[in-house]
Amino acid sequence: MALATDFHTKLLDDEHLNLTQVEKQEDEQDGFLFAEMAWSNVVPMALKTTIELGVFDIIAKEGDGAKLSAKDIVDQIIETNNPEAATMLDRVLRLLASHSLLCCSVADDDPQNSNNLHQRMYSLSPVSKYFVTDADGVSLGPHCYCLWIKSTIKAGVEHFGGDMFESVPNGDVILIKHVLYDWDDENCLKVLKNCHKAIPNDGKVIVVESILPNVPEPTAANAKKAFLLDVSMMTHTLRGKERTQQDFMDLAKGSGFTSIKFVVCFSCVWVMEFYK
């Protein structure tokens, strides 16, 4: 009888311990989600800095599988009198590596040396390729600025209030980001025709929008996202919709543009350039 009682008591203790551990894990997860939201701008800003310093290109230039320390990278960026430059960059790169934007390995097998910034070596991850400048001088870095750094106002960029259906202020370059998907073709043509009038002959209109594939492929993640956005626009707006590549070509031609260039795509979102 005593043995049965002890066994029952142990079961209750184990159950209480398991519940306590689950509650602790849930609290830790909640805390992590709060911190992630509270500091959600840190990773994009760190990535922006890394792109502007040319870190991805520096690593890529060393060839496939290259591994560089923060000190190696700093030596190739600029001459600096800041003795903490390598340490500061290492801290940024560690953050990006924790988000799979870079890979990090320790050069020395001795774990005691892993805190030495000269021992941490950084290499390109599968995601890094999107931020390496290609042979045409193009990368997804500038596109990320559009997606993430919305609050940053770049030199040479001005913001105007007004009604784009009536007129658009003159400018060498006009950026339209996630505007056209709110409207039907008729209203999109009104906006684009006003943009056409507002730019010089050598100007351009940059359009940032999702592009629907012609055929829905169930294995393509980007296609799934694009079709998801399309149905979302249908339910949230009266006339909004996502468009195919041909749809955008028709809009460009219908509003007076002579050519359209599909520059780069990231997660089904395209950067397009309309030319007179």
Short mmCIF file of N, CA, C and O in Angstrom, two decimals, residues 50-164:
data_model
loop_
_atom_site.label_atom_id
_atom_site.label_comp_id
_atom_site.label_asym_id
_atom_site.label_seq_id
_atom_site.Cartn_x
_atom_site.Cartn_y
_atom_site.Cartn_z
N THR A 50 25.48 46.34 -43.58
CA THR A 50 26.37 45.33 -44.17
C THR A 50 26.40 45.43 -45.68
O THR A 50 27.46 45.32 -46.31
N ILE A 51 25.23 45.68 -46.29
CA ILE A 51 25.16 45.83 -47.75
C ILE A 51 25.92 47.07 -48.19
O ILE A 51 26.69 47.04 -49.15
N GLU A 52 25.69 48.19 -47.47
CA GLU A 52 26.35 49.44 -47.85
C GLU A 52 27.87 49.35 -47.71
O GLU A 52 28.60 49.99 -48.47
N LEU A 53 28.35 48.55 -46.77
CA LEU A 53 29.79 48.37 -46.61
C LEU A 53 30.37 47.40 -47.63
O LEU A 53 31.59 47.28 -47.74
N GLY A 54 29.50 46.73 -48.36
CA GLY A 54 29.97 45.80 -49.40
C GLY A 54 30.48 44.48 -48.87
O GLY A 54 31.27 43.80 -49.53
N VAL A 55 30.01 44.09 -47.68
CA VAL A 55 30.52 42.87 -47.04
C VAL A 55 30.23 41.63 -47.88
O VAL A 55 31.10 40.77 -48.07
N PHE A 56 29.02 41.52 -48.41
CA PHE A 56 28.66 40.34 -49.20
C PHE A 56 29.55 40.24 -50.45
O PHE A 56 30.01 39.15 -50.82
N ASP A 57 29.79 41.38 -51.09
CA ASP A 57 30.62 41.38 -52.28
C ASP A 57 32.08 41.04 -51.94
O ASP A 57 32.77 40.37 -52.72
N ILE A 58 32.55 41.51 -50.80
CA ILE A 58 33.93 41.23 -50.40
C ILE A 58 34.13 39.73 -50.19
O ILE A 58 35.13 39.15 -50.64
N ILE A 59 33.17 39.10 -49.53
CA ILE A 59 33.28 37.65 -49.31
C ILE A 59 33.17 36.89 -50.63
O ILE A 59 33.94 35.97 -50.91
N ALA A 60 32.20 37.31 -51.47
CA ALA A 60 32.00 36.63 -52.76
C ALA A 60 33.22 36.74 -53.65
O ALA A 60 33.55 35.81 -54.39
N LYS A 61 33.90 37.88 -53.57
CA LYS A 61 35.08 38.11 -54.41
C LYS A 61 36.20 37.12 -54.12
O LYS A 61 37.03 36.82 -54.98
N GLU A 62 36.21 36.58 -52.92
CA GLU A 62 37.26 35.63 -52.53
C GLU A 62 37.02 34.24 -53.08
O GLU A 62 37.87 33.36 -52.94
N GLY A 63 35.88 34.02 -53.71
CA GLY A 63 35.62 32.73 -54.34
C GLY A 63 34.68 31.85 -53.54
O GLY A 63 34.33 32.15 -52.39
N ASP A 64 34.25 30.75 -54.16
CA ASP A 64 33.32 29.82 -53.51
C ASP A 64 33.91 29.27 -52.22
O ASP A 64 35.07 28.85 -52.17
N GLY A 65 33.08 29.26 -51.18
CA GLY A 65 33.50 28.70 -49.91
C GLY A 65 34.43 29.58 -49.10
O GLY A 65 34.96 29.13 -48.08
N ALA A 66 34.65 30.82 -49.53
CA ALA A 66 35.57 31.71 -48.81
C ALA A 66 35.05 32.00 -47.41
O ALA A 66 33.86 32.15 -47.18
N LYS A 67 36.00 32.07 -46.47
CA LYS A 67 35.68 32.39 -45.08
C LYS A 67 36.60 33.52 -44.63
O LYS A 67 37.82 33.40 -44.71
N LEU A 68 35.99 34.60 -44.16
CA LEU A 68 36.75 35.76 -43.73
C LEU A 68 36.35 36.18 -42.32
O LEU A 68 35.18 36.07 -41.95
N SER A 69 37.32 36.64 -41.55
CA SER A 69 37.01 37.20 -40.23
C SER A 69 36.55 38.64 -40.42
O SER A 69 36.73 39.24 -41.49
N ALA A 70 35.98 39.20 -39.37
CA ALA A 70 35.57 40.61 -39.43
C ALA A 70 36.77 41.51 -39.70
O ALA A 70 36.67 42.50 -40.42
N LYS A 71 37.92 41.15 -39.12
CA LYS A 71 39.15 41.92 -39.35
C LYS A 71 39.55 41.86 -40.82
O LYS A 71 39.95 42.88 -41.42
N ASP A 72 39.48 40.66 -41.43
CA ASP A 72 39.80 40.52 -42.85
C ASP A 72 38.92 41.44 -43.69
O ASP A 72 39.37 42.07 -44.65
N ILE A 73 37.64 41.49 -43.34
CA ILE A 73 36.68 42.28 -44.11
C ILE A 73 36.93 43.77 -43.93
O ILE A 73 36.93 44.54 -44.89
N VAL A 74 37.15 44.18 -42.68
CA VAL A 74 37.42 45.60 -42.40
C VAL A 74 38.64 46.08 -43.17
O VAL A 74 38.66 47.21 -43.69
N ASP A 75 39.66 45.25 -43.26
CA ASP A 75 40.88 45.64 -43.97
C ASP A 75 40.61 45.94 -45.45
O ASP A 75 41.37 46.67 -46.09
N GLN A 76 39.53 45.37 -46.00
CA GLN A 76 39.21 45.58 -47.41
C GLN A 76 38.18 46.67 -47.64
O GLN A 76 37.89 47.04 -48.78
N ILE A 77 37.59 47.17 -46.57
CA ILE A 77 36.54 48.19 -46.72
C ILE A 77 37.15 49.57 -46.84
O ILE A 77 37.15 50.20 -47.89
N ILE A 78 37.66 50.06 -45.78
CA ILE A 78 38.20 51.42 -45.75
C ILE A 78 39.32 51.49 -44.72
O ILE A 78 39.41 50.64 -43.82
N GLU A 79 40.15 52.50 -44.86
CA GLU A 79 41.11 52.77 -43.81
C GLU A 79 40.39 53.53 -42.70
O GLU A 79 39.70 54.51 -42.94
N THR A 80 40.55 53.06 -41.50
CA THR A 80 39.85 53.69 -40.39
C THR A 80 40.77 53.80 -39.19
O THR A 80 41.63 52.95 -38.97
N ASN A 81 40.56 54.84 -38.42
CA ASN A 81 41.32 55.03 -37.19
C ASN A 81 40.58 54.47 -35.98
O ASN A 81 41.07 54.59 -34.85
N ASN A 82 39.42 53.89 -36.23
CA ASN A 82 38.63 53.33 -35.14
C ASN A 82 39.17 51.96 -34.76
O ASN A 82 39.02 51.00 -35.52
N PRO A 83 39.79 51.81 -33.61
CA PRO A 83 40.36 50.52 -33.22
C PRO A 83 39.29 49.45 -32.97
O PRO A 83 39.60 48.27 -32.91
N GLU A 84 38.03 49.88 -32.82
CA GLU A 84 36.95 48.95 -32.54
C GLU A 84 36.18 48.56 -33.80
O GLU A 84 35.15 47.89 -33.71
N ALA A 85 36.65 48.97 -34.97
CA ALA A 85 35.90 48.73 -36.21
C ALA A 85 35.63 47.25 -36.44
O ALA A 85 34.51 46.85 -36.75
N ALA A 86 36.66 46.42 -36.30
CA ALA A 86 36.49 44.99 -36.53
C ALA A 86 35.56 44.36 -35.50
O ALA A 86 34.72 43.52 -35.83
N THR A 87 35.69 44.79 -34.26
CA THR A 87 34.82 44.26 -33.20
C THR A 87 33.37 44.65 -33.45
O THR A 87 32.46 43.83 -33.29
N MET A 88 33.16 45.88 -33.86
CA MET A 88 31.79 46.35 -34.13
C MET A 88 31.19 45.60 -35.30
O MET A 88 30.02 45.18 -35.25
N LEU A 89 31.97 45.41 -36.36
CA LEU A 89 31.46 44.67 -37.51
C LEU A 89 31.18 43.22 -37.13
O LEU A 89 30.18 42.64 -37.56
N ASP A 90 32.05 42.63 -36.32
CA ASP A 90 31.84 41.25 -35.90
C ASP A 90 30.52 41.09 -35.16
O ASP A 90 29.80 40.10 -35.35
N ARG A 91 30.17 42.06 -34.36
CA ARG A 91 28.91 42.00 -33.62
C ARG A 91 27.72 42.06 -34.57
O ARG A 91 26.70 41.38 -34.37
N VAL A 92 27.84 42.86 -35.62
CA VAL A 92 26.78 42.95 -36.62
C VAL A 92 26.67 41.63 -37.39
O VAL A 92 25.57 41.11 -37.61
N LEU A 93 27.82 41.08 -37.78
CA LEU A 93 27.81 39.85 -38.57
C LEU A 93 27.31 38.66 -37.76
O LEU A 93 26.67 37.75 -38.31
N ARG A 94 27.59 38.66 -36.46
CA ARG A 94 27.07 37.58 -35.61
C ARG A 94 25.55 37.59 -35.62
O ARG A 94 24.90 36.54 -35.66
N LEU A 95 24.97 38.79 -35.56
CA LEU A 95 23.52 38.92 -35.59
C LEU A 95 22.96 38.37 -36.90
O LEU A 95 22.00 37.59 -36.91
N LEU A 96 23.57 38.76 -38.02
CA LEU A 96 23.08 38.29 -39.32
C LEU A 96 23.24 36.79 -39.46
O LEU A 96 22.38 36.11 -40.04
N ALA A 97 24.33 36.24 -38.92
CA ALA A 97 24.54 34.79 -38.98
C ALA A 97 23.47 34.05 -38.18
O ALA A 97 23.03 32.96 -38.56
N SER A 98 23.02 34.65 -37.09
CA SER A 98 21.97 34.02 -36.28
C SER A 98 20.64 33.98 -37.01
O SER A 98 19.73 33.25 -36.62
N HIS A 99 20.51 34.79 -38.07
CA HIS A 99 19.29 34.80 -38.89
C HIS A 99 19.53 34.17 -40.26
O HIS A 99 18.75 34.37 -41.20
N SER A 100 20.63 33.41 -40.38
CA SER A 100 20.96 32.67 -41.61
C SER A 100 21.26 33.57 -42.79
O SER A 100 21.25 33.11 -43.93
N LEU A 101 21.52 34.85 -42.54
CA LEU A 101 21.89 35.75 -43.63
C LEU A 101 23.37 35.62 -43.97
O LEU A 101 23.82 36.07 -45.02
N LEU A 102 24.13 35.02 -43.08
CA LEU A 102 25.52 34.63 -43.30
C LEU A 102 25.75 33.32 -42.57
O LEU A 102 24.93 32.92 -41.73
N CYS A 103 26.86 32.66 -42.87
CA CYS A 103 27.27 31.49 -42.11
C CYS A 103 28.47 31.86 -41.25
O CYS A 103 29.29 32.69 -41.65
N CYS A 104 28.57 31.26 -40.08
CA CYS A 104 29.69 31.55 -39.18
C CYS A 104 30.27 30.25 -38.67
O CYS A 104 29.54 29.32 -38.30
N SER A 105 31.59 30.16 -38.67
CA SER A 105 32.28 29.00 -38.12
C SER A 105 33.47 29.49 -37.31
O SER A 105 33.92 30.63 -37.47
N VAL A 106 33.97 28.64 -36.43
CA VAL A 106 35.11 28.98 -35.59
C VAL A 106 36.34 28.31 -36.16
O VAL A 106 36.37 27.10 -36.38
N ALA A 107 37.36 29.11 -36.41
CA ALA A 107 38.56 28.59 -37.06
C ALA A 107 39.33 27.64 -36.18
O ALA A 107 39.96 26.69 -36.65
N ASP A 108 39.30 27.84 -34.87
CA ASP A 108 40.06 27.02 -33.92
C ASP A 108 39.13 26.03 -33.26
O ASP A 108 38.01 26.37 -32.86
N ASP A 109 39.57 24.79 -33.12
CA ASP A 109 38.73 23.77 -32.49
C ASP A 109 38.57 23.99 -30.99
O ASP A 109 37.71 23.41 -30.36
N ASP A 110 39.44 24.79 -30.41
CA ASP A 110 39.39 25.05 -28.97
C ASP A 110 38.23 25.98 -28.67
O ASP A 110 38.24 27.15 -29.08
N PRO A 111 37.17 25.52 -27.98
CA PRO A 111 36.01 26.38 -27.72
C PRO A 111 36.36 27.61 -26.90
O PRO A 111 35.63 28.61 -26.93
N GLN A 112 37.48 27.56 -26.16
CA GLN A 112 37.87 28.72 -25.37
C GLN A 112 38.26 29.90 -26.25
O GLN A 112 38.26 31.04 -25.81
N ASN A 113 38.62 29.61 -27.51
CA ASN A 113 39.04 30.67 -28.42
C ASN A 113 37.89 31.23 -29.24
O ASN A 113 38.09 32.12 -30.06
N SER A 114 36.69 30.68 -29.07
CA SER A 114 35.56 31.09 -29.92
C SER A 114 35.13 32.52 -29.67
O SER A 114 34.41 33.10 -30.46
N ASN A 115 35.56 33.09 -28.55
CA ASN A 115 35.19 34.48 -28.26
C ASN A 115 36.17 35.47 -28.88
O ASN A 115 36.02 36.67 -28.76
N ASN A 116 37.18 34.95 -29.56
CA ASN A 116 38.16 35.79 -30.24
C ASN A 116 37.64 36.11 -31.63
O ASN A 116 37.39 35.21 -32.43
N LEU A 117 37.46 37.39 -31.92
CA LEU A 117 36.85 37.75 -33.21
C LEU A 117 37.68 37.27 -34.40
O LEU A 117 37.16 37.10 -35.50
N HIS A 118 38.97 37.06 -34.18
CA HIS A 118 39.82 36.57 -35.27
C HIS A 118 39.53 35.10 -35.57
O HIS A 118 39.89 34.61 -36.64
N GLN A 119 38.90 34.40 -34.65
CA GLN A 119 38.60 33.00 -34.85
C GLN A 119 37.24 32.79 -35.52
O GLN A 119 37.00 31.73 -36.08
N ARG A 120 36.36 33.78 -35.45
CA ARG A 120 35.05 33.64 -36.10
C ARG A 120 35.19 34.00 -37.56
O ARG A 120 35.56 35.12 -37.91
N MET A 121 34.83 33.05 -38.40
CA MET A 121 34.97 33.22 -39.85
C MET A 121 33.58 33.24 -40.49
O MET A 121 32.72 32.40 -40.17
N TYR A 122 33.37 34.20 -41.38
CA TYR A 122 32.07 34.36 -42.00
C TYR A 122 32.12 33.99 -43.48
O TYR A 122 33.08 34.31 -44.18
N SER A 123 31.09 33.31 -43.92
CA SER A 123 30.98 32.91 -45.32
C SER A 123 29.55 33.16 -45.79
O SER A 123 28.65 33.42 -44.98
N LEU A 124 29.35 33.06 -47.09
CA LEU A 124 28.02 33.32 -47.65
C LEU A 124 27.10 32.14 -47.37
O LEU A 124 27.49 30.98 -47.48
N SER A 125 25.87 32.45 -47.01
CA SER A 125 24.83 31.44 -46.83
C SER A 125 24.00 31.39 -48.11
O SER A 125 24.16 32.23 -49.00
N PRO A 126 23.10 30.42 -48.23
CA PRO A 126 22.23 30.38 -49.42
C PRO A 126 21.44 31.68 -49.62
O PRO A 126 21.19 32.09 -50.75
N VAL A 127 21.09 32.36 -48.52
CA VAL A 127 20.34 33.61 -48.63
C VAL A 127 21.24 34.76 -49.09
O VAL A 127 20.78 35.71 -49.73
N SER A 128 22.53 34.65 -48.77
CA SER A 128 23.47 35.75 -49.07
C SER A 128 23.51 36.10 -50.55
O SER A 128 23.79 37.25 -50.92
N LYS A 129 23.25 35.12 -51.41
CA LYS A 129 23.39 35.35 -52.86
C LYS A 129 22.49 36.49 -53.34
O LYS A 129 22.79 37.14 -54.34
N TYR A 130 21.40 36.73 -52.61
CA TYR A 130 20.48 37.79 -53.01
C TYR A 130 21.08 39.18 -52.80
O TYR A 130 20.60 40.16 -53.35
N PHE A 131 22.14 39.26 -51.98
CA PHE A 131 22.73 40.56 -51.66
C PHE A 131 24.10 40.75 -52.29
O PHE A 131 24.77 41.75 -52.02
N VAL A 132 24.51 39.80 -53.12
CA VAL A 132 25.78 39.91 -53.85
C VAL A 132 25.51 40.57 -55.19
O VAL A 132 24.58 40.19 -55.91
N THR A 133 26.28 41.56 -55.53
CA THR A 133 26.12 42.26 -56.80
C THR A 133 26.51 41.35 -57.95
O THR A 133 27.59 40.76 -57.95
N ASP A 134 25.62 41.22 -58.95
CA ASP A 134 25.91 40.34 -60.07
C ASP A 134 26.69 41.06 -61.16
O ASP A 134 27.11 42.21 -60.98
N ALA A 135 26.90 40.38 -62.28
CA ALA A 135 27.71 40.94 -63.36
C ALA A 135 27.13 42.21 -63.94
O ALA A 135 27.85 43.03 -64.52
N ASP A 136 25.80 42.40 -63.79
CA ASP A 136 25.15 43.60 -64.29
C ASP A 136 25.09 44.71 -63.25
O ASP A 136 24.45 45.75 -63.46
N GLY A 137 25.74 44.48 -62.10
CA GLY A 137 25.74 45.50 -61.05
C GLY A 137 24.45 45.57 -60.26
O GLY A 137 24.13 46.60 -59.68
N VAL A 138 23.71 44.47 -60.23
CA VAL A 138 22.40 44.45 -59.58
C VAL A 138 22.41 43.48 -58.40
O VAL A 138 23.00 42.41 -58.46
N SER A 139 21.75 43.88 -57.32
CA SER A 139 21.49 42.98 -56.19
C SER A 139 20.14 43.35 -55.60
O SER A 139 19.53 44.35 -55.99
N LEU A 140 19.68 42.53 -54.64
CA LEU A 140 18.40 42.82 -54.00
C LEU A 140 18.52 43.81 -52.85
O LEU A 140 17.53 44.13 -52.22
N GLY A 141 19.73 44.26 -52.58
CA GLY A 141 19.93 45.21 -51.49
C GLY A 141 19.03 46.42 -51.56
O GLY A 141 18.29 46.73 -50.61
N PRO A 142 19.03 47.16 -52.68
CA PRO A 142 18.16 48.34 -52.77
C PRO A 142 16.69 48.01 -52.61
O PRO A 142 15.92 48.80 -52.07
N HIS A 143 16.29 46.82 -53.07
CA HIS A 143 14.89 46.44 -52.93
C HIS A 143 14.51 46.27 -51.46
O HIS A 143 13.40 46.60 -51.05
N CYS A 144 15.44 45.75 -50.68
CA CYS A 144 15.18 45.58 -49.25
C CYS A 144 14.98 46.93 -48.58
O CYS A 144 14.23 47.04 -47.62
N TYR A 145 15.68 47.96 -49.08
CA TYR A 145 15.49 49.28 -48.50
C TYR A 145 14.02 49.68 -48.66
O TYR A 145 13.42 50.26 -47.76
N CYS A 146 13.45 49.38 -49.81
CA CYS A 146 12.05 49.74 -50.08
C CYS A 146 11.12 48.98 -49.15
O CYS A 146 10.13 49.51 -48.67
N LEU A 147 11.44 47.71 -48.89
CA LEU A 147 10.55 46.87 -48.09
C LEU A 147 10.66 47.15 -46.60
O LEU A 147 9.67 47.12 -45.88
N TRP A 148 11.88 47.41 -46.11
CA TRP A 148 12.10 47.46 -44.68
C TRP A 148 12.35 48.85 -44.12
O TRP A 148 11.86 49.21 -43.08
N ILE A 149 13.13 49.63 -44.81
CA ILE A 149 13.55 50.91 -44.23
C ILE A 149 12.60 52.00 -44.69
O ILE A 149 12.97 52.97 -45.36
N LYS A 150 11.34 51.85 -44.36
CA LYS A 150 10.33 52.80 -44.83
C LYS A 150 10.48 54.18 -44.22
O LYS A 150 10.07 55.17 -44.80
N SER A 151 11.02 54.22 -43.01
CA SER A 151 11.11 55.51 -42.32
C SER A 151 12.33 56.31 -42.70
O SER A 151 12.48 57.47 -42.30
N THR A 152 13.24 55.71 -43.48
CA THR A 152 14.46 56.40 -43.87
C THR A 152 14.21 57.20 -45.13
O THR A 152 13.81 56.66 -46.15
N ILE A 153 14.44 58.50 -45.09
CA ILE A 153 14.27 59.34 -46.27
C ILE A 153 15.63 59.60 -46.88
O ILE A 153 16.49 60.23 -46.28
N LYS A 154 15.86 59.07 -48.07
CA LYS A 154 17.15 59.21 -48.74
C LYS A 154 17.32 60.61 -49.32
O LYS A 154 16.34 61.29 -49.67
N ALA A 155 18.57 61.04 -49.44
CA ALA A 155 18.87 62.31 -50.10
C ALA A 155 18.41 62.24 -51.54
O ALA A 155 18.62 61.26 -52.23
N GLY A 156 17.75 63.30 -52.00
CA GLY A 156 17.31 63.34 -53.39
C GLY A 156 15.91 62.79 -53.59
O GLY A 156 15.40 62.80 -54.71
N VAL A 157 15.27 62.28 -52.52
CA VAL A 157 13.92 61.75 -52.63
C VAL A 157 12.98 62.68 -51.89
O VAL A 157 13.21 63.02 -50.73
N GLU A 158 11.93 63.09 -52.57
CA GLU A 158 10.95 63.98 -51.96
C GLU A 158 9.59 63.31 -51.95
O GLU A 158 9.25 62.54 -52.85
N HIS A 159 8.79 63.64 -50.93
CA HIS A 159 7.45 63.09 -50.80
C HIS A 159 6.45 64.23 -50.91
O HIS A 159 6.58 65.26 -50.24
N PHE A 160 5.43 64.03 -51.76
CA PHE A 160 4.42 65.05 -51.97
C PHE A 160 3.04 64.47 -51.68
O PHE A 160 2.76 63.32 -52.02
N GLY A 161 2.20 65.28 -51.09
CA GLY A 161 0.81 64.90 -50.94
C GLY A 161 0.04 65.27 -52.21
O GLY A 161 0.54 66.02 -53.04
N GLY A 162 -1.16 64.74 -52.33
CA GLY A 162 -1.95 65.09 -53.51
C GLY A 162 -2.73 63.92 -54.04
O GLY A 162 -2.78 62.84 -53.44
N ASP A 163 -3.35 64.12 -55.18
CA ASP A 163 -4.18 63.12 -55.83
C ASP A 163 -3.50 62.67 -57.11
O ASP A 163 -3.45 63.42 -58.10
N MET A 164 -2.99 61.46 -57.14
CA MET A 164 -2.27 60.96 -58.31
C MET A 164 -3.19 60.78 -59.52
O MET A 164 -2.72 60.68 -60.65
#
